[in-house]
Coordinates of C-alpha atoms in Angstrom, one line a residue:
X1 CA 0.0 0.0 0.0
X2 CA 1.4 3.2 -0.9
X3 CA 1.3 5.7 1.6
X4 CA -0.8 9.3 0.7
X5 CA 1.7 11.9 0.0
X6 CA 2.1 14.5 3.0
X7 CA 0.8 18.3 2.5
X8 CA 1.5 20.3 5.1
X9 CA -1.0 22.0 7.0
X10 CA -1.6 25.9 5.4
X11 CA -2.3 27.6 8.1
X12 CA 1.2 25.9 10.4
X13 CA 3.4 29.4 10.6
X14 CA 0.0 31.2 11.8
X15 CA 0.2 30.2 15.9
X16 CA 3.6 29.2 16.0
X17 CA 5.6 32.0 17.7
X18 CA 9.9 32.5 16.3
X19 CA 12.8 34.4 18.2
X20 CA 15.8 35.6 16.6
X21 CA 18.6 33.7 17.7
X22 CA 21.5 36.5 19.2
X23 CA 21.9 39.1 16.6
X24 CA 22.0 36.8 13.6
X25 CA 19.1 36.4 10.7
X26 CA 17.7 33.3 12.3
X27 CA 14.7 32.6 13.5
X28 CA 13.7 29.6 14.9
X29 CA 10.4 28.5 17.0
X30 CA 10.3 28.5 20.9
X31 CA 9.5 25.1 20.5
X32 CA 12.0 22.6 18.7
X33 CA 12.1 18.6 18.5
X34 CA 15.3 17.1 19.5
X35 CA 15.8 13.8 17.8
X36 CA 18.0 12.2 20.5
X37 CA 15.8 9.8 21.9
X38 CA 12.9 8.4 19.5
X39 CA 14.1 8.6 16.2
X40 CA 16.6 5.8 16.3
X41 CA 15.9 1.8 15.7
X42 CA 13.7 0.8 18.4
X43 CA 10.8 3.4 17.9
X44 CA 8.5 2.7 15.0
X45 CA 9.0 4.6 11.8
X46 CA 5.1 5.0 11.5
X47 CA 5.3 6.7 15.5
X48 CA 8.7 9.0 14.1
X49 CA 6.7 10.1 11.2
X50 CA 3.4 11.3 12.7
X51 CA 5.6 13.1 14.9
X52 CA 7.5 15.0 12.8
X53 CA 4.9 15.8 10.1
X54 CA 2.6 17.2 12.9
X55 CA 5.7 19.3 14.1
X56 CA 6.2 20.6 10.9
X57 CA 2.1 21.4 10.9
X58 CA 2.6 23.2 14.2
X59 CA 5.0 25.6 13.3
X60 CA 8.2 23.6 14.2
X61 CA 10.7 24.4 12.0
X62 CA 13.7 23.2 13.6
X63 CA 14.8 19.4 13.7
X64 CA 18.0 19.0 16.6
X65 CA 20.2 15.9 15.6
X66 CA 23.9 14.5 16.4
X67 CA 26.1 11.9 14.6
X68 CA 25.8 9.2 17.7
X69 CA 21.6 10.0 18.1
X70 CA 19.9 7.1 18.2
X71 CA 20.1 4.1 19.9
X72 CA 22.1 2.5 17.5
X73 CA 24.5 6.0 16.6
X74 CA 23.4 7.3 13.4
X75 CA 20.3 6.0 13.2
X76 CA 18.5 8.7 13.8
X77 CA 20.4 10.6 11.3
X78 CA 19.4 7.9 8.9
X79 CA 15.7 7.6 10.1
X80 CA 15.2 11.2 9.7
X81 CA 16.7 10.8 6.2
X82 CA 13.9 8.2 5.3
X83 CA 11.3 10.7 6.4
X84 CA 12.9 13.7 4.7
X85 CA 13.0 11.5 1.2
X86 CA 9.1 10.9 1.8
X87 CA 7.7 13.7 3.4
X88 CA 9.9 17.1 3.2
X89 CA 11.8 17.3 0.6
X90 CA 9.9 19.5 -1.2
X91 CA 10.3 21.6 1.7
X92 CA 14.3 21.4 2.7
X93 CA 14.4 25.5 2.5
X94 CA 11.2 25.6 4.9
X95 CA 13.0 23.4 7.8
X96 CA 16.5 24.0 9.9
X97 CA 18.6 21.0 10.0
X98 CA 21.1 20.8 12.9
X99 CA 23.9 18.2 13.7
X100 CA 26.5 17.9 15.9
X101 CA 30.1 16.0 16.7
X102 CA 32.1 15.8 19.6
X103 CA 31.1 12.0 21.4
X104 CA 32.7 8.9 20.8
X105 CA 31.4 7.8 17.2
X106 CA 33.8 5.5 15.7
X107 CA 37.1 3.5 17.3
X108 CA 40.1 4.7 17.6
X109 CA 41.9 8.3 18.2
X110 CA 39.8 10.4 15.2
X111 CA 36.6 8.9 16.7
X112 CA 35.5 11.4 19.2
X113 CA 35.8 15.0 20.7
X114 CA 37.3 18.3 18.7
X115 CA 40.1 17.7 16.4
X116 CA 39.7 18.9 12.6
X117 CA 40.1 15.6 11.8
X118 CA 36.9 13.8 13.6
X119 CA 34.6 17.1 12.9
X120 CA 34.4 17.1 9.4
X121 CA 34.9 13.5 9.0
X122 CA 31.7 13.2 10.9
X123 CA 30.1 16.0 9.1
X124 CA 30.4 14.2 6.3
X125 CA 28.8 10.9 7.2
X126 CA 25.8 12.4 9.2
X127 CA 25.3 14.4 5.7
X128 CA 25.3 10.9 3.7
X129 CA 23.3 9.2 6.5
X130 CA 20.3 12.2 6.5
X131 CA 20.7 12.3 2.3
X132 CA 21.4 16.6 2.9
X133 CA 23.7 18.5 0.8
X134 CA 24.4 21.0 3.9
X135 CA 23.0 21.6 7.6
X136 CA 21.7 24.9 8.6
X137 CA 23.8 24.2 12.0
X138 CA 27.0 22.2 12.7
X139 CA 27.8 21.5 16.3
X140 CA 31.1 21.0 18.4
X141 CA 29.0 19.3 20.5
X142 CA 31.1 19.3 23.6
X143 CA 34.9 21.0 24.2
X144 CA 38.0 19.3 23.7
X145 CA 40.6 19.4 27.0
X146 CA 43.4 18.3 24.9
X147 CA 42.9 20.1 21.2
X148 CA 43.3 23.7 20.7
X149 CA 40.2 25.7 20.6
X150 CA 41.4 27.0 17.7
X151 CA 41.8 23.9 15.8
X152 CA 37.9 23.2 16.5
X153 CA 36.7 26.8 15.6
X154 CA 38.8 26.6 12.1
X155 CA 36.7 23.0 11.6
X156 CA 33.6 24.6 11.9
X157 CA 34.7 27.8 9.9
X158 CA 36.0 25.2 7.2
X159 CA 32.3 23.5 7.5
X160 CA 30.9 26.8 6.7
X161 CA 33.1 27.8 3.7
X162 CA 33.0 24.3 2.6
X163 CA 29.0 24.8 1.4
X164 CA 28.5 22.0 4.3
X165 CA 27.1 24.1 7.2
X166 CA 25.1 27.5 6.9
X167 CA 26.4 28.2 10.5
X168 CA 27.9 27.0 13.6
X169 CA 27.2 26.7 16.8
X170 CA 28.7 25.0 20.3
X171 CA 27.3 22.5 23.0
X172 CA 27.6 22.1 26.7
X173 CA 30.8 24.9 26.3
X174 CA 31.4 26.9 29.6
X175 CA 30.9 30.4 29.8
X176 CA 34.3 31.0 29.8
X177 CA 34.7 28.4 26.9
X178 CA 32.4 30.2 25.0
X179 CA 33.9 33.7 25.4
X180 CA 36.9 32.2 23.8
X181 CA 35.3 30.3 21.2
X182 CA 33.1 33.2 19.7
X183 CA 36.2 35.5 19.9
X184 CA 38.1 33.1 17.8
X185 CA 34.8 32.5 15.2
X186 CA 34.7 36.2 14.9
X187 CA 38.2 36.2 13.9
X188 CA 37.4 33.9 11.4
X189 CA 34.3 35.7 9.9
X190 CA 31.9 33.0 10.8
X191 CA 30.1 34.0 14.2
X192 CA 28.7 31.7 16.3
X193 CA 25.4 31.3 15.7
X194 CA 24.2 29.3 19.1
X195 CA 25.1 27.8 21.9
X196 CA 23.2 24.5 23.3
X197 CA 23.1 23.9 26.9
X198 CA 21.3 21.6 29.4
X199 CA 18.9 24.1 31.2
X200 CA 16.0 23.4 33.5
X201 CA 14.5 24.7 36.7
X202 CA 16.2 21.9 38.7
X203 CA 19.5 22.2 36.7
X204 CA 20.6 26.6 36.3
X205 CA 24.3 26.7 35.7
X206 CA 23.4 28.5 32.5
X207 CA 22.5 31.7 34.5
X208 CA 25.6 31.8 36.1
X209 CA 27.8 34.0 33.4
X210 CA 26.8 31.8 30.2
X211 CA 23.4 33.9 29.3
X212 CA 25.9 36.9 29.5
X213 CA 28.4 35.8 27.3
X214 CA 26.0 35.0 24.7
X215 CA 24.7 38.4 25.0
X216 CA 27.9 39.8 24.7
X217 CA 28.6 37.3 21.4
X218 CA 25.5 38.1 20.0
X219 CA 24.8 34.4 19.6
X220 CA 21.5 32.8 21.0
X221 CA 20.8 29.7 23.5
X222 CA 18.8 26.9 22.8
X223 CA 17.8 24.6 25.7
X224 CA 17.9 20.8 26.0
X225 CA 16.8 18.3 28.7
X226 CA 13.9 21.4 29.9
X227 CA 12.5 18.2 32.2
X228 CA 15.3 17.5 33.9
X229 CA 14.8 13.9 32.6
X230 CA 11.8 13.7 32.8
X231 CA 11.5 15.0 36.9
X232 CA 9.6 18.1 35.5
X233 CA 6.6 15.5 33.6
X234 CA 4.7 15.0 36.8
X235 CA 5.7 11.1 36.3
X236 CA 7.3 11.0 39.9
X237 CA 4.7 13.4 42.2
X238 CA 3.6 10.5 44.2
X239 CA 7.0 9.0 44.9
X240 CA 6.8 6.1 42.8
X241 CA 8.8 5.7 40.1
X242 CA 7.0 4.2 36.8
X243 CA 8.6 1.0 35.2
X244 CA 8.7 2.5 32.0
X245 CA 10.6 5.6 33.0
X246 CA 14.1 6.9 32.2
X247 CA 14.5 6.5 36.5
X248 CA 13.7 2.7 36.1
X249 CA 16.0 2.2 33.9
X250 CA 18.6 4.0 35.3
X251 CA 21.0 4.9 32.4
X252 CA 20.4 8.8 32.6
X253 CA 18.7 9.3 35.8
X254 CA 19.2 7.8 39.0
X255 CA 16.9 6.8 41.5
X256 CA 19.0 8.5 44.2
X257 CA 17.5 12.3 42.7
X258 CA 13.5 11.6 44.1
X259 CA 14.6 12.7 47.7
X260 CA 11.9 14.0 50.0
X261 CA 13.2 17.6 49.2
X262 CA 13.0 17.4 45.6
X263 CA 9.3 15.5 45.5
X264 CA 8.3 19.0 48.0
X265 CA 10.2 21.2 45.4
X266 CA 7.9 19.5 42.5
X267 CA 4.7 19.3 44.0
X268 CA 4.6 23.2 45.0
X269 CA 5.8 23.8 41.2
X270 CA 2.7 21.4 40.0
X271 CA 0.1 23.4 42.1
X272 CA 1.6 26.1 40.3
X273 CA 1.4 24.6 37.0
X274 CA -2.5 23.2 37.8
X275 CA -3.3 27.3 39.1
X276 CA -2.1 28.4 35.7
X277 CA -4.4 25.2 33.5
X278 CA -0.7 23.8 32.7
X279 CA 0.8 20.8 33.4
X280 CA 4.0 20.4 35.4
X281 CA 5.9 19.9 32.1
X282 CA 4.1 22.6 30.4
X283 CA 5.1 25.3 33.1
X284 CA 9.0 23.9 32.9
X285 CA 8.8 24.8 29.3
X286 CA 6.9 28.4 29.9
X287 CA 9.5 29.4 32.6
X288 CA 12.6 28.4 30.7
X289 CA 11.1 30.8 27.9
X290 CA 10.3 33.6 30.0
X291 CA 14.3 35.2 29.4
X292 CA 14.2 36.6 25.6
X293 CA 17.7 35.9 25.7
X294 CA 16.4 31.8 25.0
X295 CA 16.0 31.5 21.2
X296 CA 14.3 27.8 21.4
X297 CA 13.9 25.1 24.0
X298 CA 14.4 21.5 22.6
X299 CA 11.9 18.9 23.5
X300 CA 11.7 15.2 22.6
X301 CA 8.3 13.4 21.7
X302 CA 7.6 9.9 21.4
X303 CA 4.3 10.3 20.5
X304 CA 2.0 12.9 19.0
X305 CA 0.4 13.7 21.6
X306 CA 3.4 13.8 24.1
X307 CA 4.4 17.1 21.1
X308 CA 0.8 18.4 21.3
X309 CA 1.0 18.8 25.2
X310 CA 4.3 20.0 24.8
X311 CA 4.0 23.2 22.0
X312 CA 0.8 23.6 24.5
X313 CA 3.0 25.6 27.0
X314 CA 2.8 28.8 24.4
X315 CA -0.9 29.2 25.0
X316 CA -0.6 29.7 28.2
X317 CA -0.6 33.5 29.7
X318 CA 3.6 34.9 30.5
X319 CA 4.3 33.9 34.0
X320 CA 3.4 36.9 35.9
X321 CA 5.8 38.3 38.4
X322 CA 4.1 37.0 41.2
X323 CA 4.6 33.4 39.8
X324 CA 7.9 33.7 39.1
X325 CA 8.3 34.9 42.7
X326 CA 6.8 31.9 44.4
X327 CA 8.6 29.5 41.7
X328 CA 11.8 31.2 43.0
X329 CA 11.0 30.6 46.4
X330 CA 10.8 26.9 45.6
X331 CA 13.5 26.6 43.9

């Protein structure tokens, strides 16, 4: 049976709302899909693609990879590939495409982290695995102790003037990190476009000198892991912790977090959240967004639904100062 072409909904730029990222041209929605957990072999391709063609209908613009995404690495790279060929195509210059290097990927010492060597090595595979030309984004996606900053700037500058990247951007870099690694982009006449951090109510190292920098650089922030996990869902409010959730198994959260503290700390924020009409998750989103200097906060979605629920949050009305008083207090 072959499959009814895809035609986007009309009306999907009309409720969606877009910030510039830094200084730059860009736009991108407050909302984003990540691709890092349910686009790889394990989720259905049926499930991947009525998720990313109602993001698309909603507005979303911006599709958030990496070369190990998956489980197994690159297969999300290659899944979205599969739904590009199918579905989006005819819209490449409607949708922002960013990838990302700098984890282990491969054996051996070109394999992983920042040297010239490993970047655009990978940036060519991901580009043959997705079936893309170029990227909108390439990522160093974390830094490299033991290579010269300036080796993994001139990769991603060479990226750019390659026809490979549009622009460039950094992951989980310190502030200080970053300071130095927009200084040496500008140098090179490609600014950096964005910086990705981890950034949630539980988790705020981000306000601590990196929001600054960016300022400073002119570059914008887009934040991953807004649920800490999957703490900020409402899974774990009555101390239990679900057999199907990221805590059960263990990998990236431990069961050690749920303390008696942190279940008080996320019940006040969900009587928050259920004053407002929001869920728990939906109010995590809303506060991460209330600082303009946030271009996009990335959420993942294993469902439609779950991505429903999730570009939800924009309805809602700005937290008012009040509410961002008492979530303060909780925090």
């Amino acid at each position: 049976m072959i499959p009814h072409p895809y035609v986007p909904a009309p009306a999907r730029y009309d409720d969606m709302r877009y910030r510039r990222s830094g200084r730059s041209g860009v736009l991108l929605p407050e909302i984003s899909l990540g691709l890092w957990h349910n686009f790889g072999d394990g989720h259905p391709l049926d499930v991947q693609r009525a998720v990313l063609r109602r993001a698309f209908d909603l507005g979303i613009t911006h599709f958030d990879l990496a070369n190990n995404y998956g489980p197994p690495y690159g297969s999300a790279e290659e899944n979205f590939g599969r739904h590009l060929r199918a579905d989006f195509r005819p819209y490449r210059d409607e949708l922002f495409v960013s990838t990302k290097a700098g984890y282990d990927m491969w054996p051996g010492p070109y394999g992983e982290w920042g040297s010239r060597k490993y970047l655009l090595a990978s940036l060519d595979r991901s580009l043959s695995r997705m079936g893309l030309d170029y990227v909108d984004v390439f990522y160093s996606h974390r830094p490299d102790p033991d290579t010269p900053i300036e080796e993994t700037m001139g990769a991603l500058d060479t990226a750019v003037r390659s026809g490979k990247a549009l622009y460039v951007g950094i992951s989980n870099y310190s502030a200080e990190q970053t300071e130095r690694a927009a200084a040496v982009l500008r140098e090179l006449g490609t600014p950096l476009l964005i910086h990705q951090p981890r950034y949630s109510m539980l988790d705020r190292w981000v306000e601590d000198g990196l929001l600054d920098t960016l300022e400073r650089a002119g570059a914008g922030c887009i934040a991953y892991s807004p649920l800490a996990q999957g703490l900020l869902t409402g899974r774990y409010l009555d101390g239990e912790v679900p057999a199907d959730s990221r805590m059960a198994i263990g990998h990236f959260l431990k069961r050690d977090r749920l303390t008696p503290d942190l279940l008080e700390t996320l019940r006040g924020l969900n009587k928050i959240a259920q004053e407002r009409g929001q869920s728990l998750a939906q109010l995590a989103l809303a506060w991460i967004l209330r600082d303009q200097r946030v271009t996009s906060v990335l959420v993942g979605a294993s469902s439609v639904g779950q991505l429903e629920q999730n570009v939800a949050a924009l309805a809602a009305p700005a937290l008012t100062a009040e509410e961002l008083s008492e979530i303060e207090s909780l925090l």
